[in-house]
Amino acid sequence: MSESTFANDDAGDSENALKYFNQIQDHLLIEQNVRERLAEYLTKLDQIDRKIQAVIQKLHRNPVQSVVYETCNVIREECKQTIEIYRGINNCLEGFHYYQFHDVWKFVTQRLSSAACLCVYLESGQLASHETAAEMLGISTKQDGFFLDLEDYLHGLLSLASELARLAVNFVVSGDYKRPQSISDFLCSLNSGFRLLQLKNDALRRRFDGLKYDVKKVEEVIYDLSIRGLIKK
Amino acid sequence: FIIYIRMDVTSITEHFQSFSEKLCSMQDKYERIVKLSRDVTIESKRIIFTLHRVGSVDSDEDLLSNVESRMKQVYSNLKRIADELKGDDPYRYTRAYSPGLQEFVEAISFQYYIKNKSLISYDEIKESLTFHCDADEIVTLLIPITDYILGLADLTGELMRSCINESGESQPEISNEIRRFILTVYEFFQYVNGLESCSRTDFGNKLNVMKQSLCKVEKACYTLKIRESEFSSGATIT
């Protein structure tokens, strides 16, 4: 008979039952506790994410060179703030597992990674590697400590594709007919890259299915520009 | 600020090729664990089915030894999951084997209840999931406490079924024991209802089902009590 839970033969054992269930509840409360502490850090990350989103909207409104420059500066500045926050999150996880609470920071990290990659693209036309994106957020890619989950980074890239597709349209609106072409090339490369991944039927796969619409959107922009002789193909 | 640089296509391809390798190995492992979990589920369900027959027509000893050997099979599959998870963050894969775990908890706690008339503890289950390999190596399968709790909820369903079957044979003590047991588990569930770890699972659903099981058992005990007064056989319900 289990001494640590309760026996069912006499009514007086409901006390034992209560004691045992209190132990179980303590287990749950420990995890609850960690989530509450993580929630505070999440709020800070959300604030940074909102600031970055605001500056990206400004970029869409008027994507001239000076605004592009300012956008990248803001993104880099805000990302510097995330270093402390991720360190705080890592400390909360002491004695626990990364993936136990991954769902807490998953979505906001995807958006921040996407912003970091946007910044690198706007500055250099290149794809920020997994390591680069992680570095900008002040975290690593190695799984011995706090890291940028690979799938989160890939989700971020797919968001980036949508953002750039929209930006291509807005570049044209602002009279820049050259940048859409490089965006088109970039999205095509991303598309071939993603096709190399043998994705199963999961969230990443469903998100990836949307990439072809972004590619198509930019191709239409290029088509509109080239038949009017606004760009040389 | 370089705007129109020709982007480096080959490096993008290289990057994605390395991503592909990493993702594939994780996904393959996930699939293998899902398959093992399914085997655990199937075998556990057979165990539960067999346990329901204990105390009726067939010989108890044969049934229980059948259960023992099936249980060994379940443990061997659980150990294989633990082996797969060696060196990994187990929480990455808990969704893959959570259903199997819950079914396992249901089976083993049912077996335990039949033997000991009490509840197997979380610690005891955790201990049974510590496997000793050769060369003094110890490998443990992580069981999140939510899977224990949800498996417990399923147990109450099985006990309800067992009680309804018993009622046919007029064993009021057994029915009443089950009633008190389920009631205690139900009280506990009320206690932890609303805690976040529980709300992200099937908890609310199982709580409803448990309530229904509890009512069925209470009704069964009620019927037996009424019957007892009709036939003054001297049988009493405590």
mmCIF file of C-alpha atoms in Angstrom, chain B:
data_model
loop_
_atom_site.group_PDB
_atom_site.id
_atom_site.type_symbol
_atom_site.label_atom_id
_atom_site.label_comp_id
_atom_site.label_asym_id
_atom_site.label_seq_id
_atom_site.Cartn_x
_atom_site.Cartn_y
_atom_site.Cartn_z
ATOM 1 C CA PHE B 1 24.979 51.616 -46.633
ATOM 2 C CA ILE B 2 25.057 49.119 -49.452
ATOM 3 C CA ILE B 3 21.672 48.842 -51.084
ATOM 4 C CA TYR B 4 21.983 47.056 -54.372
ATOM 5 C CA ILE B 5 24.532 44.415 -53.604
ATOM 6 C CA ARG B 6 24.002 41.177 -55.466
ATOM 7 C CA MET B 7 22.919 38.768 -52.837
ATOM 8 C CA ASP B 8 24.940 35.659 -52.219
ATOM 9 C CA VAL B 9 22.768 32.797 -53.443
ATOM 10 C CA THR B 10 25.145 29.961 -52.726
ATOM 11 C CA SER B 11 25.445 30.870 -49.117
ATOM 12 C CA ILE B 12 21.669 30.908 -48.733
ATOM 13 C CA THR B 13 21.569 27.397 -50.184
ATOM 14 C CA GLU B 14 24.315 26.261 -47.825
ATOM 15 C CA HIS B 15 22.498 27.736 -44.843
ATOM 16 C CA PHE B 16 19.271 25.988 -45.724
ATOM 17 C CA GLN B 17 20.995 22.702 -46.372
ATOM 18 C CA SER B 18 22.364 22.708 -42.850
ATOM 19 C CA PHE B 19 18.918 23.693 -41.539
ATOM 20 C CA SER B 20 17.464 20.775 -43.443
ATOM 21 C CA GLU B 21 19.814 18.320 -41.766
ATOM 22 C CA LYS B 22 19.024 19.651 -38.302
ATOM 23 C CA LEU B 23 15.282 19.744 -38.851
ATOM 24 C CA CYS B 24 15.178 16.273 -40.417
ATOM 25 C CA SER B 25 16.973 14.621 -37.564
ATOM 26 C CA MET B 26 14.633 16.283 -35.044
ATOM 27 C CA GLN B 27 11.539 15.390 -37.035
ATOM 28 C CA ASP B 28 12.636 11.774 -37.503
ATOM 29 C CA LYS B 29 13.225 11.428 -33.799
ATOM 30 C CA TYR B 30 9.816 12.968 -33.098
ATOM 31 C CA GLU B 31 8.194 10.437 -35.448
ATOM 32 C CA ARG B 32 9.965 7.498 -33.824
ATOM 33 C CA ILE B 33 8.793 8.651 -30.408
ATOM 34 C CA VAL B 34 5.218 9.077 -31.636
ATOM 35 C CA LYS B 35 5.270 5.487 -32.894
ATOM 36 C CA LEU B 36 6.601 4.174 -29.580
ATOM 37 C CA SER B 37 3.977 6.199 -27.760
ATOM 38 C CA ARG B 38 1.282 4.623 -29.896
ATOM 39 C CA ASP B 39 2.544 1.164 -28.996
ATOM 40 C CA VAL B 40 2.422 2.122 -25.321
ATOM 41 C CA THR B 41 -1.159 3.321 -25.781
ATOM 42 C CA ILE B 42 -2.297 0.137 -27.496
ATOM 43 C CA GLU B 43 -0.697 -2.164 -24.969
ATOM 44 C CA SER B 44 -1.984 -0.094 -22.034
ATOM 45 C CA LYS B 45 -5.514 -0.254 -23.364
ATOM 46 C CA ARG B 46 -5.225 -4.054 -23.584
ATOM 47 C CA ILE B 47 -4.005 -4.119 -19.997
ATOM 48 C CA ILE B 48 -6.965 -2.063 -18.830
ATOM 49 C CA PHE B 49 -9.345 -4.327 -20.734
ATOM 50 C CA THR B 50 -7.820 -7.377 -19.071
ATOM 51 C CA LEU B 51 -7.941 -5.781 -15.624
ATOM 52 C CA HIS B 52 -11.675 -5.258 -15.974
ATOM 53 C CA ARG B 53 -12.075 -9.012 -16.148
ATOM 54 C CA VAL B 54 -10.368 -9.556 -12.805
ATOM 55 C CA GLY B 55 -12.775 -10.806 -10.161
ATOM 56 C CA SER B 56 -15.259 -12.247 -12.609
ATOM 57 C CA VAL B 57 -15.320 -15.543 -14.461
ATOM 58 C CA ASP B 58 -11.697 -16.107 -15.470
ATOM 59 C CA SER B 59 -8.907 -17.133 -13.174
ATOM 60 C CA ASP B 60 -7.413 -14.084 -11.540
ATOM 61 C CA GLU B 61 -3.881 -15.454 -11.503
ATOM 62 C CA ASP B 62 -3.778 -15.998 -15.234
ATOM 63 C CA LEU B 63 -5.192 -12.566 -15.885
ATOM 64 C CA LEU B 64 -2.759 -10.845 -13.560
ATOM 65 C CA SER B 65 0.268 -12.627 -14.990
ATOM 66 C CA ASN B 66 -0.955 -11.694 -18.472
ATOM 67 C CA VAL B 67 -1.109 -8.097 -17.260
ATOM 68 C CA GLU B 68 2.394 -8.367 -15.821
ATOM 69 C CA SER B 69 3.899 -9.497 -19.087
ATOM 70 C CA ARG B 70 2.080 -6.804 -21.052
ATOM 71 C CA MET B 71 3.253 -4.246 -18.542
ATOM 72 C CA LYS B 72 6.830 -5.371 -19.157
ATOM 73 C CA GLN B 73 6.271 -4.672 -22.851
ATOM 74 C CA VAL B 74 4.969 -1.201 -22.029
ATOM 75 C CA TYR B 75 7.997 -0.462 -19.896
ATOM 76 C CA SER B 76 10.323 -1.674 -22.592
ATOM 77 C CA ASN B 77 8.765 0.791 -25.039
ATOM 78 C CA LEU B 78 8.933 3.582 -22.481
ATOM 79 C CA LYS B 79 12.605 2.801 -22.005
ATOM 80 C CA ARG B 80 13.147 3.047 -25.756
ATOM 81 C CA ILE B 81 11.609 6.517 -25.650
ATOM 82 C CA ALA B 82 13.955 7.414 -22.821
ATOM 83 C CA ASP B 83 16.882 6.177 -24.902
ATOM 84 C CA GLU B 84 15.809 8.367 -27.814
ATOM 85 C CA LEU B 85 15.727 11.378 -25.525
ATOM 86 C CA LYS B 86 19.227 10.865 -24.173
ATOM 87 C CA GLY B 87 21.091 14.147 -24.352
ATOM 88 C CA ASP B 88 18.059 16.112 -25.534
ATOM 89 C CA ASP B 89 15.772 18.530 -23.796
ATOM 90 C CA PRO B 90 12.916 16.123 -23.100
ATOM 91 C CA TYR B 91 10.317 18.871 -23.170
ATOM 92 C CA ARG B 92 10.944 19.270 -26.879
ATOM 93 C CA TYR B 93 9.287 15.897 -27.366
ATOM 94 C CA THR B 94 6.759 15.658 -24.535
ATOM 95 C CA ARG B 95 3.861 16.304 -26.920
ATOM 96 C CA ALA B 96 5.012 13.286 -28.934
ATOM 97 C CA TYR B 97 4.612 10.806 -26.104
ATOM 98 C CA SER B 98 2.136 12.492 -23.790
ATOM 99 C CA PRO B 99 -0.874 10.422 -24.960
ATOM 100 C CA GLY B 100 1.060 7.205 -24.387
ATOM 101 C CA LEU B 101 2.085 8.394 -20.939
ATOM 102 C CA GLN B 102 -1.460 9.181 -19.917
ATOM 103 C CA GLU B 103 -2.688 5.787 -21.078
ATOM 104 C CA PHE B 104 0.205 4.171 -19.198
ATOM 105 C CA VAL B 105 -0.654 6.066 -16.004
ATOM 106 C CA GLU B 106 -4.249 4.930 -16.377
ATOM 107 C CA ALA B 107 -3.190 1.291 -16.757
ATOM 108 C CA ILE B 108 -0.652 1.165 -13.992
ATOM 109 C CA SER B 109 -2.760 3.084 -11.505
ATOM 110 C CA PHE B 110 -5.696 0.756 -12.259
ATOM 111 C CA GLN B 111 -3.495 -2.274 -11.683
ATOM 112 C CA TYR B 112 -2.230 -0.667 -8.464
ATOM 113 C CA TYR B 113 -5.727 0.104 -7.226
ATOM 114 C CA ILE B 114 -6.881 -3.470 -7.773
ATOM 115 C CA LYS B 115 -3.912 -4.760 -5.806
ATOM 116 C CA ASN B 116 -3.721 -2.143 -3.026
ATOM 117 C CA LYS B 117 -7.023 -0.296 -3.018
ATOM 118 C CA SER B 118 -5.121 2.967 -3.052
ATOM 119 C CA LEU B 119 -3.607 5.505 -5.370
ATOM 120 C CA ILE B 120 -0.161 5.054 -6.853
ATOM 121 C CA SER B 121 1.884 8.165 -6.186
ATOM 122 C CA TYR B 122 3.601 10.387 -8.712
ATOM 123 C CA ASP B 123 6.948 9.556 -7.112
ATOM 124 C CA GLU B 124 6.375 5.841 -7.456
ATOM 125 C CA ILE B 125 5.593 6.216 -11.138
ATOM 126 C CA LYS B 126 8.629 8.416 -11.640
ATOM 127 C CA GLU B 127 10.756 5.780 -9.977
ATOM 128 C CA SER B 128 9.401 3.043 -12.196
ATOM 129 C CA LEU B 129 10.425 5.171 -15.183
ATOM 130 C CA THR B 130 14.052 5.110 -14.056
ATOM 131 C CA PHE B 131 15.734 2.432 -16.088
ATOM 132 C CA HIS B 132 18.982 0.816 -15.137
ATOM 133 C CA CYS B 133 21.005 -0.156 -18.148
ATOM 134 C CA ASP B 134 24.156 -2.188 -18.241
ATOM 135 C CA ALA B 135 27.369 -0.495 -17.202
ATOM 136 C CA ASP B 136 25.673 1.320 -14.317
ATOM 137 C CA GLU B 137 23.989 3.737 -16.657
ATOM 138 C CA ILE B 138 20.695 5.193 -15.527
ATOM 139 C CA VAL B 139 18.238 6.617 -18.001
ATOM 140 C CA THR B 140 15.001 8.299 -16.869
ATOM 141 C CA LEU B 141 11.883 9.047 -18.840
ATOM 142 C CA LEU B 142 10.466 12.418 -17.963
ATOM 143 C CA ILE B 143 6.820 12.335 -16.961
ATOM 144 C CA PRO B 144 5.340 15.819 -16.647
ATOM 145 C CA ILE B 145 3.017 16.027 -13.682
ATOM 146 C CA THR B 146 0.132 17.054 -15.924
ATOM 147 C CA ASP B 147 0.289 13.660 -17.646
ATOM 148 C CA TYR B 148 0.047 11.972 -14.252
ATOM 149 C CA ILE B 149 -2.945 14.099 -13.325
ATOM 150 C CA LEU B 150 -4.724 13.532 -16.617
ATOM 151 C CA GLY B 151 -4.009 9.796 -16.470
ATOM 152 C CA LEU B 152 -5.610 9.878 -13.034
ATOM 153 C CA ALA B 153 -8.724 11.443 -14.512
ATOM 154 C CA ASP B 154 -8.939 8.558 -16.963
ATOM 155 C CA LEU B 155 -8.519 6.117 -14.087
ATOM 156 C CA THR B 156 -11.700 7.403 -12.475
ATOM 157 C CA GLY B 157 -13.533 6.517 -15.677
ATOM 158 C CA GLU B 158 -12.268 2.949 -15.516
ATOM 159 C CA LEU B 159 -13.149 2.656 -11.854
ATOM 160 C CA MET B 160 -16.628 3.883 -12.636
ATOM 161 C CA ARG B 161 -16.982 1.165 -15.249
ATOM 162 C CA SER B 162 -15.657 -1.382 -12.824
ATOM 163 C CA CYS B 163 -18.126 -0.188 -10.191
ATOM 164 C CA ILE B 164 -21.094 -0.404 -12.527
ATOM 165 C CA ASN B 165 -20.081 -3.969 -13.352
ATOM 166 C CA GLU B 166 -19.725 -4.822 -9.670
ATOM 167 C CA SER B 167 -23.135 -3.382 -8.846
ATOM 168 C CA GLY B 168 -24.638 -6.162 -10.863
ATOM 169 C CA GLU B 169 -23.159 -8.566 -8.337
ATOM 170 C CA SER B 170 -24.297 -6.579 -5.307
ATOM 171 C CA GLN B 171 -20.951 -5.724 -3.795
ATOM 172 C CA PRO B 172 -21.836 -2.524 -2.020
ATOM 173 C CA GLU B 173 -18.527 -2.170 -0.153
ATOM 174 C CA ILE B 174 -16.543 -2.135 -3.370
ATOM 175 C CA SER B 175 -18.890 0.326 -5.002
ATOM 176 C CA ASN B 176 -18.722 2.613 -2.045
ATOM 177 C CA GLU B 177 -14.931 2.441 -1.927
ATOM 178 C CA ILE B 178 -14.826 3.485 -5.537
ATOM 179 C CA ARG B 179 -17.296 6.257 -4.888
ATOM 180 C CA ARG B 180 -15.136 7.699 -2.094
ATOM 181 C CA PHE B 181 -11.983 7.333 -4.178
ATOM 182 C CA ILE B 182 -13.383 9.131 -7.191
ATOM 183 C CA LEU B 183 -14.806 11.805 -4.933
ATOM 184 C CA THR B 184 -11.371 12.453 -3.454
ATOM 185 C CA VAL B 185 -9.768 12.720 -6.880
ATOM 186 C CA TYR B 186 -12.590 15.012 -7.984
ATOM 187 C CA GLU B 187 -12.049 17.255 -4.965
ATOM 188 C CA PHE B 188 -8.406 17.500 -5.872
ATOM 189 C CA PHE B 189 -9.215 18.443 -9.444
ATOM 190 C CA GLN B 190 -11.421 21.253 -8.184
ATOM 191 C CA TYR B 191 -8.494 22.371 -6.093
ATOM 192 C CA VAL B 192 -6.114 22.764 -9.005
ATOM 193 C CA ASN B 193 -8.672 23.875 -11.554
ATOM 194 C CA GLY B 194 -7.564 27.177 -12.960
ATOM 195 C CA LEU B 195 -3.849 26.708 -12.523
ATOM 196 C CA GLU B 196 -2.209 27.604 -15.768
ATOM 197 C CA SER B 197 -0.338 24.355 -16.311
ATOM 198 C CA CYS B 198 -3.658 22.571 -16.257
ATOM 199 C CA SER B 199 -5.544 25.019 -18.414
ATOM 200 C CA ARG B 200 -3.306 24.392 -21.383
ATOM 201 C CA THR B 201 -4.312 20.731 -21.462
ATOM 202 C CA ASP B 202 -7.420 18.629 -21.765
ATOM 203 C CA PHE B 203 -8.096 19.345 -18.111
ATOM 204 C CA GLY B 204 -11.512 21.018 -18.320
ATOM 205 C CA ASN B 205 -12.862 18.276 -20.534
ATOM 206 C CA LYS B 206 -11.645 15.493 -18.275
ATOM 207 C CA LEU B 207 -13.048 17.284 -15.256
ATOM 208 C CA ASN B 208 -16.501 17.208 -16.865
ATOM 209 C CA VAL B 209 -16.217 13.539 -17.724
ATOM 210 C CA MET B 210 -15.102 12.804 -14.161
ATOM 211 C CA LYS B 211 -18.143 14.592 -12.797
ATOM 212 C CA GLN B 212 -20.349 12.364 -14.914
ATOM 213 C CA SER B 213 -18.512 9.235 -13.768
ATOM 214 C CA LEU B 214 -18.907 10.351 -10.186
ATOM 215 C CA CYS B 215 -22.650 10.845 -10.599
ATOM 216 C CA LYS B 216 -22.997 7.414 -12.176
ATOM 217 C CA VAL B 217 -21.188 5.806 -9.260
ATOM 218 C CA GLU B 218 -23.240 7.761 -6.728
ATOM 219 C CA LYS B 219 -26.379 6.591 -8.485
ATOM 220 C CA ALA B 220 -25.128 2.995 -8.390
ATOM 221 C CA CYS B 221 -24.471 3.205 -4.640
ATOM 222 C CA TYR B 222 -27.879 4.762 -4.183
ATOM 223 C CA THR B 223 -29.513 1.891 -6.065
ATOM 224 C CA LEU B 224 -27.710 -0.650 -3.931
ATOM 225 C CA LYS B 225 -28.825 1.115 -0.766
ATOM 226 C CA ILE B 226 -32.418 1.163 -1.867
ATOM 227 C CA ARG B 227 -32.206 -2.500 -2.795
ATOM 228 C CA GLU B 228 -30.725 -3.298 0.583
ATOM 229 C CA SER B 229 -33.798 -1.937 2.281
ATOM 230 C CA GLU B 230 -36.064 -3.888 -0.055
ATOM 231 C CA PHE B 231 -34.436 -7.227 0.693
ATOM 232 C CA SER B 232 -33.669 -7.259 4.374
ATOM 233 C CA SER B 233 -30.683 -9.484 3.741
ATOM 234 C CA GLY B 234 -28.700 -7.788 6.450
ATOM 235 C CA ALA B 235 -26.200 -6.467 3.942
ATOM 236 C CA THR B 236 -25.213 -2.949 4.923
ATOM 237 C CA ILE B 237 -23.504 -0.111 3.226
ATOM 238 C CA THR B 238 -21.074 1.942 5.290
#
